Amino acid sequence: VLGVGRTECELLTKRFEVFGPHYPNLKLLDKKAIARIEPNVTINGDSFRDDEIMALGSTDEYTAVNFEALSRSFVRQAQIEAEQHPDKTVDIHYNEYVEHIRIDGDEFIVETQGVCYRARSLVACAGGHSLKLAHDLGYGHNFSVLPIAGSFYFTPHVLNGKVYTVQNDALPFAAIHGDPDVLVPGETRFGPTALVLPILERYNFKTLPDFFQVFRFDHRVAKVLWDLLRVKDIRNYMFKNMLFEIPLIRKWLFLKDVHKIIPSLRFGDLKFANKVGGIRPQLIDKDNCKLLMGEAKIDTGIGSIFNMTPSPGGTSCLENAEIDLHTIAQHLGANIDEAALQADLIADNQKHDSEDFSGVLITGNDVS
């Protein structure tokens, strides 16, 4: 995380005093130390940048994970496990839009356009659509959703690792950052911008009716939105991010923000990342009239769980999976080999048998 200017540098120094004892690899980096790790952050032209900078960082640690590859590895391992144990079955189904979920006794009926699934347990991890499905089942009506769309830009390779900027505490959105994209070699990705859009899936305006089903506008939602707009920093931020979506103008505006990280970048270095970025479903707690940050979970207590995970969804996905595993296992009366589970999570070199159970996992608009 990069601090620019005296105020941010002093803030990072104080944070290091607090977090340093708990993270032994964390270092407080001055301008010269930053230059050894990320030279483009410190150099502007032929000399060091003029403004005061400082950073908190750690080297020789992982900074990015390809979560699609991770998910595929889980599928392969589950299929291999099923082949070795005839009493286990693993079915993967893609591109099956979930139209409705209903309860039938102590089971769930998942209705898609072509197939109807029956399950004793259900975990929905479908972004904003998870709330829609929860509403269909009669749960989570105290929540509304504020879909935040994030856009990104690509530049030539200018960063070796992730570089974040200091978060503005008044803004409930991610601060701009840059990092190498694991799927786009040789380029650096910067973003995100943040724009409120009335859809639940980016670039899919067919989800507009779904948004209105879960938005459930009333005086409590209006109060939350009004409270946000009353804050000058948030109001200006939202207006600027609307301009970020206008061609040509957006590059000039975004370049100014990126200069905080890479002062030598030029207008021609920026390229808008088409079809990159998604929707972060920020939930509105209507009972307490506030915008919720981070992930949200609706546990019905009857064997169904609905996860709405905005950024950083990937960062918390394994923890969410472990929490849901324990909840579903308890509901089904199944046992978990805790020692083997922890060994897998830490060492990734032990195999074990797991209890079989009937369940459905919904991701996006697909059923798995």
Tab-separated table of C-alpha atoms in Angstrom:
chain	number	residue	atom	x	y	z
A	1	VAL	CA	0.000	0.000	0.000
A	2	LEU	CA	1.447	3.316	-1.152
A	3	GLY	CA	1.152	6.546	0.774
A	4	VAL	CA	1.607	9.812	-1.130
A	5	GLY	CA	2.064	13.067	0.782
A	6	ARG	CA	2.893	13.740	4.410
A	7	THR	CA	-0.557	12.857	5.797
A	8	GLU	CA	-0.713	9.428	4.150
A	9	CYS	CA	2.927	8.677	5.020
A	10	GLU	CA	2.278	9.447	8.684
A	11	LEU	CA	-0.821	7.239	8.570
A	12	LEU	CA	1.158	4.289	7.185
A	13	THR	CA	3.842	4.758	9.834
A	14	LYS	CA	1.201	4.503	12.566
A	15	ARG	CA	-0.346	1.459	10.883
A	16	PHE	CA	3.024	-0.246	10.767
A	17	GLU	CA	3.404	0.217	14.512
A	18	VAL	CA	0.040	-1.507	15.007
A	19	PHE	CA	0.253	-4.290	12.407
A	20	GLY	CA	3.998	-4.881	12.292
A	21	PRO	CA	4.167	-7.178	15.372
A	22	HIS	CA	1.467	-9.428	13.882
A	23	TYR	CA	2.917	-9.629	10.347
A	24	PRO	CA	6.636	-10.420	10.564
A	25	ASN	CA	7.151	-10.082	6.780
A	26	LEU	CA	5.605	-6.610	6.682
A	27	LYS	CA	8.111	-3.811	6.044
A	28	LEU	CA	7.942	-0.026	6.220
A	29	LEU	CA	9.523	1.151	2.960
A	30	ASP	CA	11.006	4.545	2.196
A	31	LYS	CA	11.465	5.935	-1.321
A	32	LYS	CA	14.739	4.085	-1.974
A	33	ALA	CA	13.376	0.784	-0.664
A	34	ILE	CA	10.301	1.169	-2.872
A	35	ALA	CA	12.561	1.839	-5.868
A	36	ARG	CA	14.262	-1.541	-5.429
A	37	ILE	CA	10.892	-3.327	-5.574
A	38	GLU	CA	8.778	-1.096	-7.835
A	39	PRO	CA	11.077	1.330	-9.676
A	40	ASN	CA	8.274	2.823	-11.791
A	41	VAL	CA	6.485	3.961	-8.639
A	42	THR	CA	9.391	6.142	-7.567
A	43	ILE	CA	10.890	7.333	-10.866
A	44	ASN	CA	9.417	10.164	-12.916
A	45	GLY	CA	11.483	10.759	-15.997
A	46	ASP	CA	15.171	10.608	-15.078
A	47	SER	CA	14.868	11.298	-11.361
A	48	PHE	CA	12.903	10.448	-8.221
A	49	ARG	CA	9.380	11.842	-8.024
A	50	ASP	CA	9.166	15.090	-6.063
A	51	ASP	CA	6.372	14.222	-3.635
A	52	GLU	CA	6.915	12.385	-0.360
A	53	ILE	CA	6.054	8.663	-0.550
A	54	MET	CA	6.165	5.706	1.802
A	55	ALA	CA	4.767	2.177	1.627
A	56	LEU	CA	3.854	-0.852	3.665
A	57	GLY	CA	4.738	-4.024	1.829
A	58	SER	CA	6.009	-7.555	1.887
A	59	THR	CA	8.084	-9.361	-0.726
A	60	ASP	CA	8.438	-13.040	-1.619
A	61	GLU	CA	4.769	-13.701	-0.869
A	62	TYR	CA	1.852	-14.527	-3.126
A	63	THR	CA	-0.104	-11.479	-4.275
A	64	ALA	CA	-2.502	-12.990	-6.812
A	65	VAL	CA	-4.414	-16.220	-7.281
A	66	ASN	CA	-6.177	-17.528	-10.376
A	67	PHE	CA	-9.432	-18.512	-8.683
A	68	GLU	CA	-10.822	-20.044	-11.875
A	69	ALA	CA	-7.874	-22.450	-11.927
A	70	LEU	CA	-8.399	-23.107	-8.211
A	71	SER	CA	-12.068	-23.930	-8.818
A	72	ARG	CA	-11.199	-26.273	-11.675
A	73	SER	CA	-8.710	-28.081	-9.441
A	74	PHE	CA	-11.437	-28.588	-6.815
A	75	VAL	CA	-13.703	-30.074	-9.486
A	76	ARG	CA	-10.971	-32.447	-10.703
A	77	GLN	CA	-10.159	-33.585	-7.170
A	78	ALA	CA	-13.839	-34.177	-6.402
A	79	GLN	CA	-14.300	-36.213	-9.588
A	80	ILE	CA	-11.217	-38.319	-8.843
A	81	GLU	CA	-12.531	-38.888	-5.318
A	82	ALA	CA	-15.897	-39.998	-6.721
A	83	GLU	CA	-14.255	-42.424	-9.161
A	84	GLN	CA	-12.440	-44.092	-6.287
A	85	HIS	CA	-15.616	-44.417	-4.197
A	86	PRO	CA	-18.636	-45.766	-6.136
A	87	ASP	CA	-20.998	-44.555	-3.388
A	88	LYS	CA	-20.116	-40.935	-4.204
A	89	THR	CA	-21.466	-38.918	-7.126
A	90	VAL	CA	-20.283	-35.558	-8.405
A	91	ASP	CA	-22.360	-33.872	-11.113
A	92	ILE	CA	-21.383	-30.616	-12.790
A	93	HIS	CA	-24.028	-28.723	-14.794
A	94	TYR	CA	-23.374	-25.419	-16.542
A	95	ASN	CA	-25.578	-22.814	-18.232
A	96	GLU	CA	-28.766	-23.758	-16.451
A	97	TYR	CA	-30.572	-20.564	-15.462
A	98	VAL	CA	-32.274	-20.906	-12.091
A	99	GLU	CA	-35.848	-19.685	-12.388
A	100	HIS	CA	-37.135	-20.480	-8.923
A	101	ILE	CA	-36.412	-22.317	-5.673
A	102	ARG	CA	-39.146	-23.699	-3.445
A	103	ILE	CA	-39.373	-25.845	-0.342
A	104	ASP	CA	-40.938	-29.311	-0.472
A	105	GLY	CA	-41.023	-30.829	3.012
A	106	ASP	CA	-37.441	-30.932	4.232
A	107	GLU	CA	-35.988	-30.656	0.724
A	108	PHE	CA	-35.425	-27.914	-1.824
A	109	ILE	CA	-36.700	-27.943	-5.374
A	110	VAL	CA	-34.454	-25.973	-7.742
A	111	GLU	CA	-36.271	-25.236	-10.985
A	112	THR	CA	-34.216	-24.410	-14.067
A	113	GLN	CA	-35.269	-23.956	-17.663
A	114	GLY	CA	-34.620	-27.586	-18.478
A	115	VAL	CA	-34.145	-29.629	-15.317
A	116	CYS	CA	-35.629	-29.730	-11.825
A	117	TYR	CA	-33.219	-30.578	-8.983
A	118	ARG	CA	-34.136	-31.899	-5.550
A	119	ALA	CA	-31.660	-31.443	-2.693
A	120	ARG	CA	-31.497	-31.731	1.075
A	121	SER	CA	-29.156	-28.746	1.289
A	122	LEU	CA	-28.483	-25.701	-0.803
A	123	VAL	CA	-25.717	-23.091	-1.031
A	124	ALA	CA	-26.224	-20.209	-3.459
A	125	CYS	CA	-23.139	-18.169	-4.384
A	126	ALA	CA	-24.544	-16.034	-7.160
A	127	GLY	CA	-23.708	-12.430	-6.303
A	128	GLY	CA	-26.769	-10.207	-6.326
A	129	HIS	CA	-28.867	-13.072	-7.651
A	130	SER	CA	-28.337	-14.880	-4.347
A	131	LEU	CA	-30.524	-12.233	-2.702
A	132	LYS	CA	-33.179	-12.700	-5.395
A	133	LEU	CA	-33.213	-16.449	-4.767
A	134	ALA	CA	-33.355	-15.881	-1.013
A	135	HIS	CA	-36.334	-13.546	-1.513
A	136	ASP	CA	-38.026	-16.246	-3.607
A	137	LEU	CA	-37.649	-18.576	-0.660
A	138	GLY	CA	-39.037	-15.976	1.743
A	139	TYR	CA	-35.769	-14.900	3.398
A	140	GLY	CA	-33.669	-11.742	3.441
A	141	HIS	CA	-36.479	-9.261	2.796
A	142	ASN	CA	-34.753	-6.895	5.235
A	143	PHE	CA	-31.979	-6.465	2.645
A	144	SER	CA	-31.831	-4.409	-0.523
A	145	VAL	CA	-28.942	-4.326	-2.959
A	146	LEU	CA	-26.856	-1.522	-4.449
A	147	PRO	CA	-25.001	-2.962	-7.478
A	148	ILE	CA	-21.585	-1.321	-7.945
A	149	ALA	CA	-19.958	-1.872	-11.339
A	150	GLY	CA	-16.178	-1.803	-11.538
A	151	SER	CA	-14.196	-0.949	-14.668
A	152	PHE	CA	-10.462	-1.355	-15.286
A	153	TYR	CA	-7.692	-0.129	-17.551
A	154	PHE	CA	-4.636	-1.887	-18.954
A	155	THR	CA	-1.175	-0.391	-19.389
A	156	PRO	CA	2.168	-1.837	-20.479
A	157	HIS	CA	4.020	-3.786	-17.777
A	158	VAL	CA	4.903	-1.200	-15.132
A	159	LEU	CA	4.391	-3.088	-11.839
A	160	ASN	CA	5.968	-6.249	-10.491
A	161	GLY	CA	3.299	-6.843	-7.831
A	162	LYS	CA	0.157	-5.376	-6.326
A	163	VAL	CA	0.273	-1.707	-5.365
A	164	TYR	CA	-2.694	-0.221	-3.515
A	165	THR	CA	-3.323	3.371	-2.557
A	166	VAL	CA	-4.518	4.519	0.850
A	167	GLN	CA	-8.250	4.122	1.327
A	168	ASN	CA	-10.357	7.221	1.944
A	169	ASP	CA	-12.370	6.292	5.025
A	170	ALA	CA	-15.269	8.404	3.764
A	171	LEU	CA	-15.600	6.250	0.628
A	172	PRO	CA	-17.133	2.787	1.022
A	173	PHE	CA	-15.438	1.565	-2.160
A	174	ALA	CA	-12.044	0.116	-3.046
A	175	ALA	CA	-9.189	2.555	-3.559
A	176	ILE	CA	-7.476	2.482	-6.942
A	177	HIS	CA	-4.738	-0.115	-7.259
A	178	GLY	CA	-2.553	-1.678	-9.892
A	179	ASP	CA	-1.365	-5.239	-10.327
A	180	PRO	CA	-0.181	-7.707	-12.956
A	181	ASP	CA	-3.199	-9.573	-14.347
A	182	VAL	CA	-2.694	-13.340	-14.087
A	183	LEU	CA	-4.706	-13.812	-17.288
A	184	VAL	CA	-3.080	-11.022	-19.349
A	185	PRO	CA	0.716	-11.486	-19.395
A	186	GLY	CA	2.868	-8.471	-20.088
A	187	GLU	CA	0.329	-5.874	-18.999
A	188	THR	CA	-0.657	-4.160	-15.754
A	189	ARG	CA	-4.268	-3.657	-14.730
A	190	PHE	CA	-5.441	-0.530	-12.892
A	191	GLY	CA	-8.791	0.125	-11.249
A	192	PRO	CA	-11.462	-0.181	-10.229
A	193	THR	CA	-13.834	2.632	-10.913
A	194	ALA	CA	-17.201	2.443	-9.160
A	195	LEU	CA	-20.538	3.131	-10.804
A	196	VAL	CA	-24.017	2.286	-9.545
A	197	LEU	CA	-25.862	0.322	-12.249
A	198	PRO	CA	-29.422	-1.099	-12.028
A	199	ILE	CA	-28.412	-4.604	-13.104
A	200	LEU	CA	-27.239	-7.673	-11.215
A	201	GLU	CA	-24.817	-8.955	-13.862
A	202	ARG	CA	-22.378	-6.708	-15.720
A	203	TYR	CA	-23.047	-6.218	-19.430
A	204	ASN	CA	-26.310	-8.190	-19.115
A	205	PHE	CA	-29.240	-5.788	-19.166
A	206	LYS	CA	-31.641	-8.732	-19.101
A	207	THR	CA	-30.994	-8.682	-15.341
A	208	LEU	CA	-32.648	-5.251	-15.038
A	209	PRO	CA	-35.986	-6.780	-13.883
A	210	ASP	CA	-34.075	-8.919	-11.372
A	211	PHE	CA	-32.557	-5.758	-9.902
A	212	PHE	CA	-35.944	-4.150	-9.310
A	213	GLN	CA	-37.139	-7.344	-7.615
A	214	VAL	CA	-34.356	-7.174	-5.028
A	215	PHE	CA	-33.936	-3.381	-4.790
A	216	ARG	CA	-37.293	-3.099	-2.996
A	217	PHE	CA	-37.143	0.675	-2.791
A	218	ASP	CA	-38.796	2.260	0.253
A	219	HIS	CA	-38.145	5.094	2.702
A	220	ARG	CA	-35.368	3.112	4.438
A	221	VAL	CA	-33.459	2.585	1.192
A	222	ALA	CA	-34.027	6.247	0.344
A	223	LYS	CA	-32.511	7.248	3.701
A	224	VAL	CA	-29.369	5.195	3.062
A	225	LEU	CA	-28.934	6.697	-0.413
A	226	TRP	CA	-29.555	10.215	0.914
A	227	ASP	CA	-27.036	9.715	3.720
A	228	LEU	CA	-24.447	8.651	1.139
A	229	LEU	CA	-25.103	11.610	-1.141
A	230	ARG	CA	-24.908	14.048	1.761
A	231	VAL	CA	-21.204	13.242	2.177
A	232	LYS	CA	-19.239	15.533	-0.115
A	233	ASP	CA	-16.443	13.034	-0.791
A	234	ILE	CA	-18.916	10.306	-1.766
A	235	ARG	CA	-21.004	12.664	-3.899
A	236	ASN	CA	-17.973	13.922	-5.820
A	237	TYR	CA	-16.593	10.393	-6.141
A	238	MET	CA	-19.832	9.065	-7.638
A	239	PHE	CA	-20.040	11.962	-10.099
A	240	LYS	CA	-16.438	11.479	-11.205
A	241	ASN	CA	-17.010	7.765	-11.709
A	242	MET	CA	-19.955	8.527	-13.981
A	243	LEU	CA	-17.506	10.483	-16.141
A	244	PHE	CA	-15.168	7.486	-16.086
A	245	GLU	CA	-17.652	5.681	-18.340
A	246	ILE	CA	-17.545	8.355	-21.085
A	247	PRO	CA	-15.039	7.523	-23.866
A	248	LEU	CA	-12.010	9.862	-24.208
A	249	ILE	CA	-12.912	11.860	-21.100
A	250	ARG	CA	-12.502	8.796	-18.915
A	251	LYS	CA	-8.894	8.250	-19.980
A	252	TRP	CA	-7.840	11.807	-19.086
A	253	LEU	CA	-9.562	11.605	-15.700
A	254	PHE	CA	-8.265	8.152	-14.885
A	255	LEU	CA	-4.730	9.056	-15.914
A	256	LYS	CA	-4.651	11.681	-13.160
A	257	ASP	CA	-5.571	9.028	-10.571
A	258	VAL	CA	-3.062	6.512	-11.933
A	259	HIS	CA	-0.300	9.112	-11.704
A	260	LYS	CA	-0.516	8.689	-7.931
A	261	ILE	CA	0.988	5.220	-8.457
A	262	ILE	CA	2.962	5.596	-11.708
A	263	PRO	CA	3.801	9.291	-12.274
A	264	SER	CA	5.439	8.677	-15.668
A	265	LEU	CA	2.409	7.079	-17.379
A	266	ARG	CA	1.177	8.815	-20.535
A	267	PHE	CA	-2.269	9.110	-22.099
A	268	GLY	CA	-1.372	6.625	-24.836
A	269	ASP	CA	-0.339	4.018	-22.251
A	270	LEU	CA	-3.914	3.632	-20.998
A	271	LYS	CA	-6.295	1.188	-22.660
A	272	PHE	CA	-9.843	0.657	-21.416
A	273	ALA	CA	-10.366	-3.003	-20.461
A	274	ASN	CA	-13.463	-4.002	-22.391
A	275	LYS	CA	-15.666	-6.645	-20.751
A	276	VAL	CA	-13.385	-6.718	-17.697
A	277	GLY	CA	-14.915	-6.133	-14.296
A	278	GLY	CA	-18.190	-7.182	-12.782
A	279	ILE	CA	-20.851	-6.176	-10.293
A	280	ARG	CA	-20.269	-5.898	-6.553
A	281	PRO	CA	-23.610	-6.378	-4.771
A	282	GLN	CA	-23.297	-4.032	-1.788
A	283	LEU	CA	-26.188	-4.845	0.517
A	284	ILE	CA	-28.359	-2.284	2.262
A	285	ASP	CA	-29.455	-3.272	5.755
A	286	LYS	CA	-32.968	-1.844	5.789
A	287	ASP	CA	-33.531	-2.528	9.497
A	288	ASN	CA	-30.518	-0.430	10.516
A	289	CYS	CA	-30.576	1.903	7.478
A	290	LYS	CA	-26.932	1.436	6.526
A	291	LEU	CA	-24.792	0.170	3.664
A	292	LEU	CA	-23.039	-3.112	4.511
A	293	MET	CA	-19.402	-3.570	3.552
A	294	GLY	CA	-17.739	-6.895	2.845
A	295	GLU	CA	-19.502	-10.187	2.363
A	296	ALA	CA	-23.047	-10.942	3.513
A	297	LYS	CA	-24.585	-14.291	4.316
A	298	ILE	CA	-28.193	-15.348	4.827
A	299	ASP	CA	-28.351	-18.621	6.759
A	300	THR	CA	-31.971	-19.755	6.757
A	301	GLY	CA	-31.371	-22.384	9.436
A	302	ILE	CA	-33.146	-25.025	7.321
A	303	GLY	CA	-30.199	-26.195	5.231
A	304	SER	CA	-29.980	-23.353	2.719
A	305	ILE	CA	-27.393	-20.557	2.638
A	306	PHE	CA	-27.253	-17.521	0.358
A	307	ASN	CA	-23.935	-15.698	-0.071
A	308	MET	CA	-23.636	-12.196	-1.499
A	309	THR	CA	-19.923	-11.528	-1.742
A	310	PRO	CA	-18.635	-8.283	-3.233
A	311	SER	CA	-14.964	-7.528	-3.690
A	312	PRO	CA	-12.801	-9.081	-2.345
A	313	GLY	CA	-14.894	-12.201	-2.934
A	314	GLY	CA	-11.920	-14.283	-4.015
A	315	THR	CA	-9.965	-13.392	-0.892
A	316	SER	CA	-12.693	-14.701	1.418
A	317	CYS	CA	-14.052	-17.563	-0.721
A	318	LEU	CA	-12.239	-20.399	1.072
A	319	GLU	CA	-13.219	-19.109	4.498
A	320	ASN	CA	-16.841	-18.810	3.342
A	321	ALA	CA	-16.700	-22.360	1.987
A	322	GLU	CA	-15.408	-23.704	5.303
A	323	ILE	CA	-18.120	-21.862	7.249
A	324	ASP	CA	-20.816	-23.213	4.920
A	325	LEU	CA	-19.334	-26.720	5.102
A	326	HIS	CA	-19.761	-26.817	8.872
A	327	THR	CA	-23.273	-25.375	8.689
A	328	ILE	CA	-24.482	-27.870	6.059
A	329	ALA	CA	-22.758	-30.824	7.737
A	330	GLN	CA	-24.483	-29.981	11.020
A	331	HIS	CA	-27.852	-29.710	9.252
A	332	LEU	CA	-27.391	-33.110	7.582
A	333	GLY	CA	-25.941	-34.796	10.653
A	334	ALA	CA	-22.704	-35.481	8.777
A	335	ASN	CA	-19.238	-35.636	10.315
A	336	ILE	CA	-16.151	-33.700	9.234
A	337	ASP	CA	-12.614	-34.969	9.686
A	338	GLU	CA	-11.330	-31.694	11.132
A	339	ALA	CA	-7.711	-32.808	11.395
A	340	ALA	CA	-7.626	-33.851	7.733
A	341	LEU	CA	-9.412	-30.666	6.675
A	342	GLN	CA	-6.890	-28.456	8.445
A	343	ALA	CA	-4.018	-30.519	7.038
A	344	ASP	CA	-5.394	-30.001	3.526
A	345	LEU	CA	-5.795	-26.271	4.019
A	346	ILE	CA	-2.304	-25.832	5.452
A	347	ALA	CA	-0.103	-28.533	3.902
A	348	ASP	CA	-2.115	-29.556	0.815
A	349	ASN	CA	-0.447	-32.971	0.871
A	350	GLN	CA	-2.835	-35.289	2.674
A	351	LYS	CA	-5.820	-37.183	1.340
A	352	HIS	CA	-8.871	-38.207	3.332
A	353	ASP	CA	-12.407	-39.474	2.960
A	354	SER	CA	-15.308	-37.109	3.476
A	355	GLU	CA	-18.930	-37.677	4.356
A	356	ASP	CA	-21.265	-37.818	1.386
A	357	PHE	CA	-24.288	-35.579	1.316
A	358	SER	CA	-26.895	-34.437	-1.169
A	359	GLY	CA	-26.507	-30.748	-1.969
A	360	VAL	CA	-26.655	-28.147	-4.677
A	361	LEU	CA	-24.264	-25.242	-5.180
A	362	ILE	CA	-25.475	-22.346	-7.317
A	363	THR	CA	-22.837	-20.027	-8.784
A	364	GLY	CA	-23.755	-17.135	-11.014
A	365	ASN	CA	-26.694	-18.226	-13.125
A	366	ASP	CA	-25.420	-21.808	-13.284
A	367	VAL	CA	-26.151	-24.837	-11.175
A	368	SER	CA	-23.176	-26.961	-10.132
